[in-house]
CSV table of C-alpha atoms in Angstrom, one decimal:
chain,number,residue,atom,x,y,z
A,1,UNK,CA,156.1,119.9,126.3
A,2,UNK,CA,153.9,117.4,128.5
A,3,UNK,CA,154.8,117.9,131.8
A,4,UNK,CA,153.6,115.5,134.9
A,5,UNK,CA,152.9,118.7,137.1
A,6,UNK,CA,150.4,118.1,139.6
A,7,UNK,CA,147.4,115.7,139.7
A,8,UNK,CA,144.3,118.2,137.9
A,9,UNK,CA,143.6,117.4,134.3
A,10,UNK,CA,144.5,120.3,132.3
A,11,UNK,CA,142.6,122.1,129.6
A,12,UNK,CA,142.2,122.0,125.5
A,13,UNK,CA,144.8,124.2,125.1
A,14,UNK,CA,146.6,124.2,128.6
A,15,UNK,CA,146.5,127.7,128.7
A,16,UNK,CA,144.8,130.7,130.0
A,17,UNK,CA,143.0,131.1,127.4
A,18,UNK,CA,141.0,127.9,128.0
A,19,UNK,CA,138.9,130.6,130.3
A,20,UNK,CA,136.1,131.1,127.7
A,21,UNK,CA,136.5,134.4,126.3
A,22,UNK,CA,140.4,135.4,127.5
A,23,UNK,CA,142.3,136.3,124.6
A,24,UNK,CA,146.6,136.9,124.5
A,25,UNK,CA,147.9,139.0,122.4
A,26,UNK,CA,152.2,140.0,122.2
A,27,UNK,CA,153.7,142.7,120.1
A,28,UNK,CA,157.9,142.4,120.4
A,29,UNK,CA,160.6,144.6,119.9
A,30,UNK,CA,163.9,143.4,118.6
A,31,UNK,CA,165.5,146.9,117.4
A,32,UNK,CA,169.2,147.1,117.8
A,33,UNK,CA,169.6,146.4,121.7
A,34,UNK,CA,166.0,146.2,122.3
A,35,UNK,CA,164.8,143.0,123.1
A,36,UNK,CA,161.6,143.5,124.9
A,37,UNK,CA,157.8,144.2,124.4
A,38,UNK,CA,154.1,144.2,125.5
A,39,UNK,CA,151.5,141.4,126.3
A,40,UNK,CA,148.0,141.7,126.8
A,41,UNK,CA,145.2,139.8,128.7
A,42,UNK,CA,141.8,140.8,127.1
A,43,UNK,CA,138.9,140.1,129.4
A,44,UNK,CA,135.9,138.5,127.8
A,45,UNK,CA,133.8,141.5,127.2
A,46,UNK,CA,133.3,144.5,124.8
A,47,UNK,CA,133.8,147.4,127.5
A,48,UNK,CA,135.6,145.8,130.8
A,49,UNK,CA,135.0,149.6,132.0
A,50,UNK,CA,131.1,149.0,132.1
A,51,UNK,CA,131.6,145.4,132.2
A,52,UNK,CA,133.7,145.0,135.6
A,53,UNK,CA,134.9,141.6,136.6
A,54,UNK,CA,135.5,140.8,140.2
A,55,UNK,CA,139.4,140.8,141.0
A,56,UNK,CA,142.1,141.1,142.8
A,57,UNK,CA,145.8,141.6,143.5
A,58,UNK,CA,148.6,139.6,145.5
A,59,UNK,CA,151.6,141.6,146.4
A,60,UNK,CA,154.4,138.3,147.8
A,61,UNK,CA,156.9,140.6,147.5
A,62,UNK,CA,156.8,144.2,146.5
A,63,UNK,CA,160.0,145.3,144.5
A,64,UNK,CA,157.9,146.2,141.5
A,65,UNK,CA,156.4,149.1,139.9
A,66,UNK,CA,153.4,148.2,138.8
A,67,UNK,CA,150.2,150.5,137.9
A,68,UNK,CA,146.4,149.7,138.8
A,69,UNK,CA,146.1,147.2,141.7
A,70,UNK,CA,145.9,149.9,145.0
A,71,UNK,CA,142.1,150.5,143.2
A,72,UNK,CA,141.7,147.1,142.1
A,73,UNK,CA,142.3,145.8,146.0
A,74,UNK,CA,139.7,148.7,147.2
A,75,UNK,CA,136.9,148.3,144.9
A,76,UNK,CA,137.4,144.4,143.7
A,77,UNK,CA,137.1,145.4,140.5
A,78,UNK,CA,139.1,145.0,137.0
A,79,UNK,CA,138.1,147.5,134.2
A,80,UNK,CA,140.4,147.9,131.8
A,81,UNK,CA,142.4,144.9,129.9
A,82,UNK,CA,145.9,143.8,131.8
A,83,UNK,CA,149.0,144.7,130.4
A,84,UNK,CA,152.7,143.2,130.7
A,85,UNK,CA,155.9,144.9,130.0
A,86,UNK,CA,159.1,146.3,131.3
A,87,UNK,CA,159.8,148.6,134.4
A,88,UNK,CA,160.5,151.5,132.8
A,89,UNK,CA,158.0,150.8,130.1
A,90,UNK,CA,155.1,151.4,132.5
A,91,UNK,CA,153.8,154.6,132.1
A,92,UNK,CA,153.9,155.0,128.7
A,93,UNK,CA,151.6,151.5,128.6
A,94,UNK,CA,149.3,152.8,130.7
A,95,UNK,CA,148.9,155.8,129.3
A,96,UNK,CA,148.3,154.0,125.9
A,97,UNK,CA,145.7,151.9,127.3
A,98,UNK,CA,144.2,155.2,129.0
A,99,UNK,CA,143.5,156.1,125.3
A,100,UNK,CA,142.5,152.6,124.3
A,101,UNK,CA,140.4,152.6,126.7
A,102,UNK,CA,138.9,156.2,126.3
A,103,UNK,CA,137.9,155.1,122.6
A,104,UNK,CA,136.2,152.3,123.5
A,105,UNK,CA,134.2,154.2,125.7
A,106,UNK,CA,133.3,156.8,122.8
A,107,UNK,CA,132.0,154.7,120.6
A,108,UNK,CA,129.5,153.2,123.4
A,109,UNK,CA,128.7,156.4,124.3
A,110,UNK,CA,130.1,155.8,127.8
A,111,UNK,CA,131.3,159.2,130.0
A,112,UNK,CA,135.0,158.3,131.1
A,113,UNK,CA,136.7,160.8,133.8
A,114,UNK,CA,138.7,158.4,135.4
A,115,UNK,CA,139.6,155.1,134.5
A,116,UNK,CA,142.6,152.2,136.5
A,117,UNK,CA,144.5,150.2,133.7
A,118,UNK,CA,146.2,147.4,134.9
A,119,UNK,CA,149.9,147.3,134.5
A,120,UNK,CA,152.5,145.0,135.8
A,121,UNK,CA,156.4,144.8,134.5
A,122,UNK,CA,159.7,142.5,135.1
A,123,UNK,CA,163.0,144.2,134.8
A,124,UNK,CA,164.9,143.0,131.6
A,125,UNK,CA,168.0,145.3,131.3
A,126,UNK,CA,169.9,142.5,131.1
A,127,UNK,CA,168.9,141.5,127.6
A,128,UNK,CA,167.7,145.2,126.3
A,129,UNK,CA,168.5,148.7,126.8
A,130,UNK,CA,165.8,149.3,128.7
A,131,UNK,CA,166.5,153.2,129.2
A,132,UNK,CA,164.8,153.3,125.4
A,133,UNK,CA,161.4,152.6,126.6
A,134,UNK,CA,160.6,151.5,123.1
A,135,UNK,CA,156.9,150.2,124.0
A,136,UNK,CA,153.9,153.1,123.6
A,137,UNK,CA,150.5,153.1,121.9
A,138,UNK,CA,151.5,151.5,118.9
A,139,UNK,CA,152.6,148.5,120.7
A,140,UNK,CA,149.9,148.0,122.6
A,141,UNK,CA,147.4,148.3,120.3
A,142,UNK,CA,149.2,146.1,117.8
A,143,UNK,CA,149.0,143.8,121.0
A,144,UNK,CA,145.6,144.2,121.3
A,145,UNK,CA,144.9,143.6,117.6
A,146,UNK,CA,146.8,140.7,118.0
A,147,UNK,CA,145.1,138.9,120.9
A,148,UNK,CA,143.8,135.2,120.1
A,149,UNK,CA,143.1,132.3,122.3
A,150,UNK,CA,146.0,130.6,120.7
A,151,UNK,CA,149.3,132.6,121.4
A,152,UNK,CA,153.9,132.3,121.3
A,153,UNK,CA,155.0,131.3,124.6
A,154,UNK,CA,158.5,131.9,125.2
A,155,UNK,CA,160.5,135.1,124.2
A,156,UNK,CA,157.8,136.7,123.0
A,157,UNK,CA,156.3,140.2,124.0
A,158,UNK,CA,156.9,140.8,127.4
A,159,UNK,CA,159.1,137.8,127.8
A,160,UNK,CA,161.2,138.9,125.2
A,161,UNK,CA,164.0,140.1,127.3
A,162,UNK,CA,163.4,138.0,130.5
A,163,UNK,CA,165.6,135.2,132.4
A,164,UNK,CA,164.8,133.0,134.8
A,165,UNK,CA,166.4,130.6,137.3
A,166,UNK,CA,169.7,131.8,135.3
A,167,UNK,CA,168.3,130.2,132.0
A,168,UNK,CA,166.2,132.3,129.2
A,169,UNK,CA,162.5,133.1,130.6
A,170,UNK,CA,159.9,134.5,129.1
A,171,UNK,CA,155.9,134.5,128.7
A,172,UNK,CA,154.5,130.5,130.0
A,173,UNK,CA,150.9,129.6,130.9
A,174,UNK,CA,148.9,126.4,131.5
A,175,UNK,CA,145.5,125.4,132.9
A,176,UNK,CA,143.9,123.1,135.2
A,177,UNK,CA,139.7,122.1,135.0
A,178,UNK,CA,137.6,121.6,138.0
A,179,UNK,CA,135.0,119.7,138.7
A,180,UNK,CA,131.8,121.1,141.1
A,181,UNK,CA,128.6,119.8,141.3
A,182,UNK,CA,128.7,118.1,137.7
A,183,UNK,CA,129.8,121.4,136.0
A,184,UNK,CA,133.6,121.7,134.8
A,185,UNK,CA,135.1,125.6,135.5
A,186,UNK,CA,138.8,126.6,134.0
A,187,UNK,CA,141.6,127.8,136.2
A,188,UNK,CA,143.9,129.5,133.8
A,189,UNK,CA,147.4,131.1,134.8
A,190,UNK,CA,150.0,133.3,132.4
A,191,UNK,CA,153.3,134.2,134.0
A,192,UNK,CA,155.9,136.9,133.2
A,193,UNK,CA,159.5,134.9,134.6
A,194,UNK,CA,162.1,137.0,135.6
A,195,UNK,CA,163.4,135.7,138.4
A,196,UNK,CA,165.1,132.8,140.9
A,197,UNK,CA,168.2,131.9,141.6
A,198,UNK,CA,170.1,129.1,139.5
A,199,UNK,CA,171.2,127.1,142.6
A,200,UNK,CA,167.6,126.8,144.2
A,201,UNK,CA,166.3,125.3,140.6
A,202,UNK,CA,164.8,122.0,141.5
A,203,UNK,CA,166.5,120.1,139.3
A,204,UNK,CA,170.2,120.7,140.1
A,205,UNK,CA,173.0,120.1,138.5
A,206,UNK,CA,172.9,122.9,136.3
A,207,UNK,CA,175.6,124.3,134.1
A,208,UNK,CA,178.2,126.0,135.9
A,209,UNK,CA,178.4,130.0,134.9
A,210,UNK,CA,174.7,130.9,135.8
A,211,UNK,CA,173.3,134.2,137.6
A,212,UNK,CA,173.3,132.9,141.2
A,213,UNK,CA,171.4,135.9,142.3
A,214,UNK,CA,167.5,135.3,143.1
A,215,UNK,CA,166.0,139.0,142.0
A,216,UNK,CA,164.5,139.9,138.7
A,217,UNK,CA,160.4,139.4,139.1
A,218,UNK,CA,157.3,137.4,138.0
A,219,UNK,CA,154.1,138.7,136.9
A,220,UNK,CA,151.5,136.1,137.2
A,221,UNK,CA,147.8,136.9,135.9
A,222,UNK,CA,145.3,134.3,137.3
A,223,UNK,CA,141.9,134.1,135.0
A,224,UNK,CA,139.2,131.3,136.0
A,225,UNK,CA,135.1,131.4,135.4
A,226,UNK,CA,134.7,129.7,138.8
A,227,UNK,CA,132.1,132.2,140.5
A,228,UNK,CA,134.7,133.9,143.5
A,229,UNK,CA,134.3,136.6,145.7
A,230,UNK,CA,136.9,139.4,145.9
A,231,UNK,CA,137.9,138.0,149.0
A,232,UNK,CA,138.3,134.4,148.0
A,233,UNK,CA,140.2,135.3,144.8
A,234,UNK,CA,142.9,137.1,146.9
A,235,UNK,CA,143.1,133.9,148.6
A,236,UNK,CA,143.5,131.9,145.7
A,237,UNK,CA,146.4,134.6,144.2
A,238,UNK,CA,148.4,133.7,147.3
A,239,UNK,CA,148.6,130.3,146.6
A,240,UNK,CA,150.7,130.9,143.2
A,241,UNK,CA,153.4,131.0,145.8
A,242,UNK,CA,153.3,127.5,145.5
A,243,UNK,CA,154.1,126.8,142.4
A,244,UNK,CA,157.2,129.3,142.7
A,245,UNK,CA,158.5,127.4,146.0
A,246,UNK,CA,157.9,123.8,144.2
A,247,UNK,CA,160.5,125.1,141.9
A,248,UNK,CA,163.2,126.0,144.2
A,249,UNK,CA,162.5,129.5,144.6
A,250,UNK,CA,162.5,131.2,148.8
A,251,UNK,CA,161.3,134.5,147.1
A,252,UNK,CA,164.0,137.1,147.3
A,253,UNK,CA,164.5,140.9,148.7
A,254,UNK,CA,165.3,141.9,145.3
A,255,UNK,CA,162.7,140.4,143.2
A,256,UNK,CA,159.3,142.2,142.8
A,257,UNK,CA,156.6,138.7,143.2
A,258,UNK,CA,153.3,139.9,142.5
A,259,UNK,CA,149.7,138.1,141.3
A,260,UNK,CA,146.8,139.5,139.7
A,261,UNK,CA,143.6,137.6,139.0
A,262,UNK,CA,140.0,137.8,138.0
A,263,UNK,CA,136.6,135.9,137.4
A,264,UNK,CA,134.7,135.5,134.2
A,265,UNK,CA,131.3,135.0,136.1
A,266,UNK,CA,129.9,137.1,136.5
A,267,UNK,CA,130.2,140.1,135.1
A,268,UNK,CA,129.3,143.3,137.2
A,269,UNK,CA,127.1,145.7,135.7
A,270,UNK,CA,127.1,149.6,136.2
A,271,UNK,CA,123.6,150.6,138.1
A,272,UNK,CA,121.5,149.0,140.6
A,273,UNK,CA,121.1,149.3,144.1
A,274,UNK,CA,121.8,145.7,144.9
A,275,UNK,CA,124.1,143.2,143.5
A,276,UNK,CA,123.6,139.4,143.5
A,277,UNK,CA,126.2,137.0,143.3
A,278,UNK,CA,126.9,133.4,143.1
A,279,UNK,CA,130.4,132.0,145.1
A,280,UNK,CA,132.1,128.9,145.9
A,281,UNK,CA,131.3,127.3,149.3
A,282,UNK,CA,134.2,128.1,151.9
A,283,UNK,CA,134.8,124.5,152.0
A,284,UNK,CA,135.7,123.5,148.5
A,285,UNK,CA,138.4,126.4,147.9
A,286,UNK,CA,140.9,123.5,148.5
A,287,UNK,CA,140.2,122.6,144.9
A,288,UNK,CA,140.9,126.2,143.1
A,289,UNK,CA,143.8,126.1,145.7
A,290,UNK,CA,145.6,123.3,144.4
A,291,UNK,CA,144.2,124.6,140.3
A,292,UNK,CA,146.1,127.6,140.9
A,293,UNK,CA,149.4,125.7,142.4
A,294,UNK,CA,150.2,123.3,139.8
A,295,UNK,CA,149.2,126.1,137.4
A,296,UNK,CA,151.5,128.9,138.4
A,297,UNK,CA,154.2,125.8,138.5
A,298,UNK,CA,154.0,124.6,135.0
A,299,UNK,CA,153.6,128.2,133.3
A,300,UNK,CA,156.8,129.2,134.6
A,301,UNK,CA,158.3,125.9,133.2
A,302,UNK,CA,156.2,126.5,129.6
A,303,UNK,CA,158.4,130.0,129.7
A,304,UNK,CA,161.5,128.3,130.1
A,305,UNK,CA,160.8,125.6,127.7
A,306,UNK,CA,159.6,127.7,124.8
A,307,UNK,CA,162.5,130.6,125.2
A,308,UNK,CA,165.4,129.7,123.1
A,309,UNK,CA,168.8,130.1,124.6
A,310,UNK,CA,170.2,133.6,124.1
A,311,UNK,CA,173.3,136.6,125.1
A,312,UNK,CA,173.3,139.6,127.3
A,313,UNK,CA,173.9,142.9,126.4
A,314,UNK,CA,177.6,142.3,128.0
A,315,UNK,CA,178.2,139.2,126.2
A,316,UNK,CA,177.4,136.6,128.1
A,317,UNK,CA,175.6,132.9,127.2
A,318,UNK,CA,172.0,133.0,128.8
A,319,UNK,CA,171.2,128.9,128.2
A,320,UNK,CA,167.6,127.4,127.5
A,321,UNK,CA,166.0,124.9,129.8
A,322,UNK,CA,165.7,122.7,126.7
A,323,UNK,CA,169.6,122.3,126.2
A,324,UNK,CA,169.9,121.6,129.9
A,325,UNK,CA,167.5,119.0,129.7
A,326,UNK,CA,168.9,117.8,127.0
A,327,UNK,CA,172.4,117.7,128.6
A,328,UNK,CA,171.5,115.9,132.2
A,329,UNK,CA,169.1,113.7,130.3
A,330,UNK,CA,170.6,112.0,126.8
């Protein structure tokens, strides 16, 4: 779908992945009234746990229950891949990455005692049984196998089971390039959509019948390799707000918003007594600002527009974006 979202050219592939090195991978569930799954963000390294990237966590609004990001705030650090899935799937995903991540470290002959996976989750009991918690190590590793710079969008993995605005959601991402001193760097944004209320879409008229209700939850993992601080990537995750707003939404009580994000460059190594670091001037964080904005904005529309339209478990029509479009504009 080419969308006229913002100003900022995009990338190749106008997705996350145009971050050198970031890989996606999805393993879905479609089991009797299981409609749900698993995705993965794969960091561009061989161990992320003796690798760490700077990163950070954005908590809009906090009905969520997600794993990881109390140590990533602390120490500014990810170590472990990022995972996606459902609420009550969350433990059981991080425990399978615990053991993912326990093997990796075995075969580099690396001591792990402790170790903070990453996991974030969006309801979707409307579309699957979700008391089944069908997702465990299996899934995730087949995610993990899985994981390619090219990837589904839509209802796949953990967008399997979502909605959003009233109309199917699902896994979206997009990307934006930015220019600095001669040197082009990738802002790169996946998103989980679960959320918003039909009336506050943007473009109304919608079909009459939709969830009116603005709760649900988006995940949305921020990946760039424009050299940030931990400090100045928080500020950045705030500004996926944006993009949610520009679509209609004001955020609700009942929905769990919450951003996660990290920097390719560079790399922080285990040892030393110093650390150097490269990060952008103060003054030029208006551009990652405005990356991140139109970013967060068309992922969520790349959910809608890939996830075909589909019924709850009580019945009831959940409609596409693309037949909407198609019926408000012949």
């Amino acid at each position: 779908m080419k969308m006229s979202v913002g100003r900022m050219p995009h990338g190749f592939r106008n997705l996350i992945t145009d971050v050198p090195g970031i890989q996606v991978g999805h393993c879905t569930v479609d089991e009797g009234n299981c409609h749900t799954g698993v995705t993965v963000i794969m960091p561009p390294v061989k161990n992320p746990f003796t690798q760490k990237l700077t990163a950070a966590s954005h908590v809009i609004n906090g009905f969520g229950k997600t794993l990881g990001l109390v140590q990533v705030d602390e120490l500014g650090t990810l170590e472990t891949p990022i995972a996606i899935t459902n609420t009550l799937n969350v433990g059981k995903v991080h425990d399978a990455m615990v053991s993912y991540m326990a093997n990796i470290c075995e075969r580099d002959g690396v001591k792990l005692t402790s170790v903070n996976p990453v996991v974030c989750e969006c309801n979707d009991s409307r579309l699957s049984d979700i008391k089944r918690r069908p997702i465990g190590e299996k899934e995730v590793l087949a995610a993990i196998s899985a994981a390619a710079e090219t990837f589904e969008q839509g209802a796949v993995g953990a967008g399997r089971g979502t909605t959003c605005y009233g109309m199917k959601g699902g896994i979206g991402s997009s990307s934006r390039l930015m220019e600095i001193d001669g040197k082009v760097y990738t802002m790169g944004v996946l998103v989980q959509s679960n959320y918003g209320a039909s009336d506050d879409f943007r473009d109304a008229c919608l079909p009459e019948g939709l969830a009116e209700c603005d709760q649900g939850s988006i995940i949305l993992i921020v990946a760039t390799d424009l050299p940030l601080s931990h400090r100045q990537l928080k500020r950045v995750l705030k500004r996926t707000s944006v993009g949610m707003a520009r679509l209609g939404s004001y955020i609700g009580h009942g929905s769990g918003e919450i951003a996660v994000g990290f920097t390719t460059a560079p790399a922080q190594p285990i040892g030393g007594s110093f650390q150097a670091r490269m990060m952008l001037n103060e003054d030029l964080m208006n551009i990652p600002f405005r990356a991140v904005g139109e970013c967060a904005e068309e992922a969520i529309l790349q959910s809608m527009w890939h996830a075909p339209a589909d019924t709850a478990l009580d019945g009831s029509p959940i409609p596409c974006l693309k037949d909407y479009i198609k019926e408000i504009k012949p």
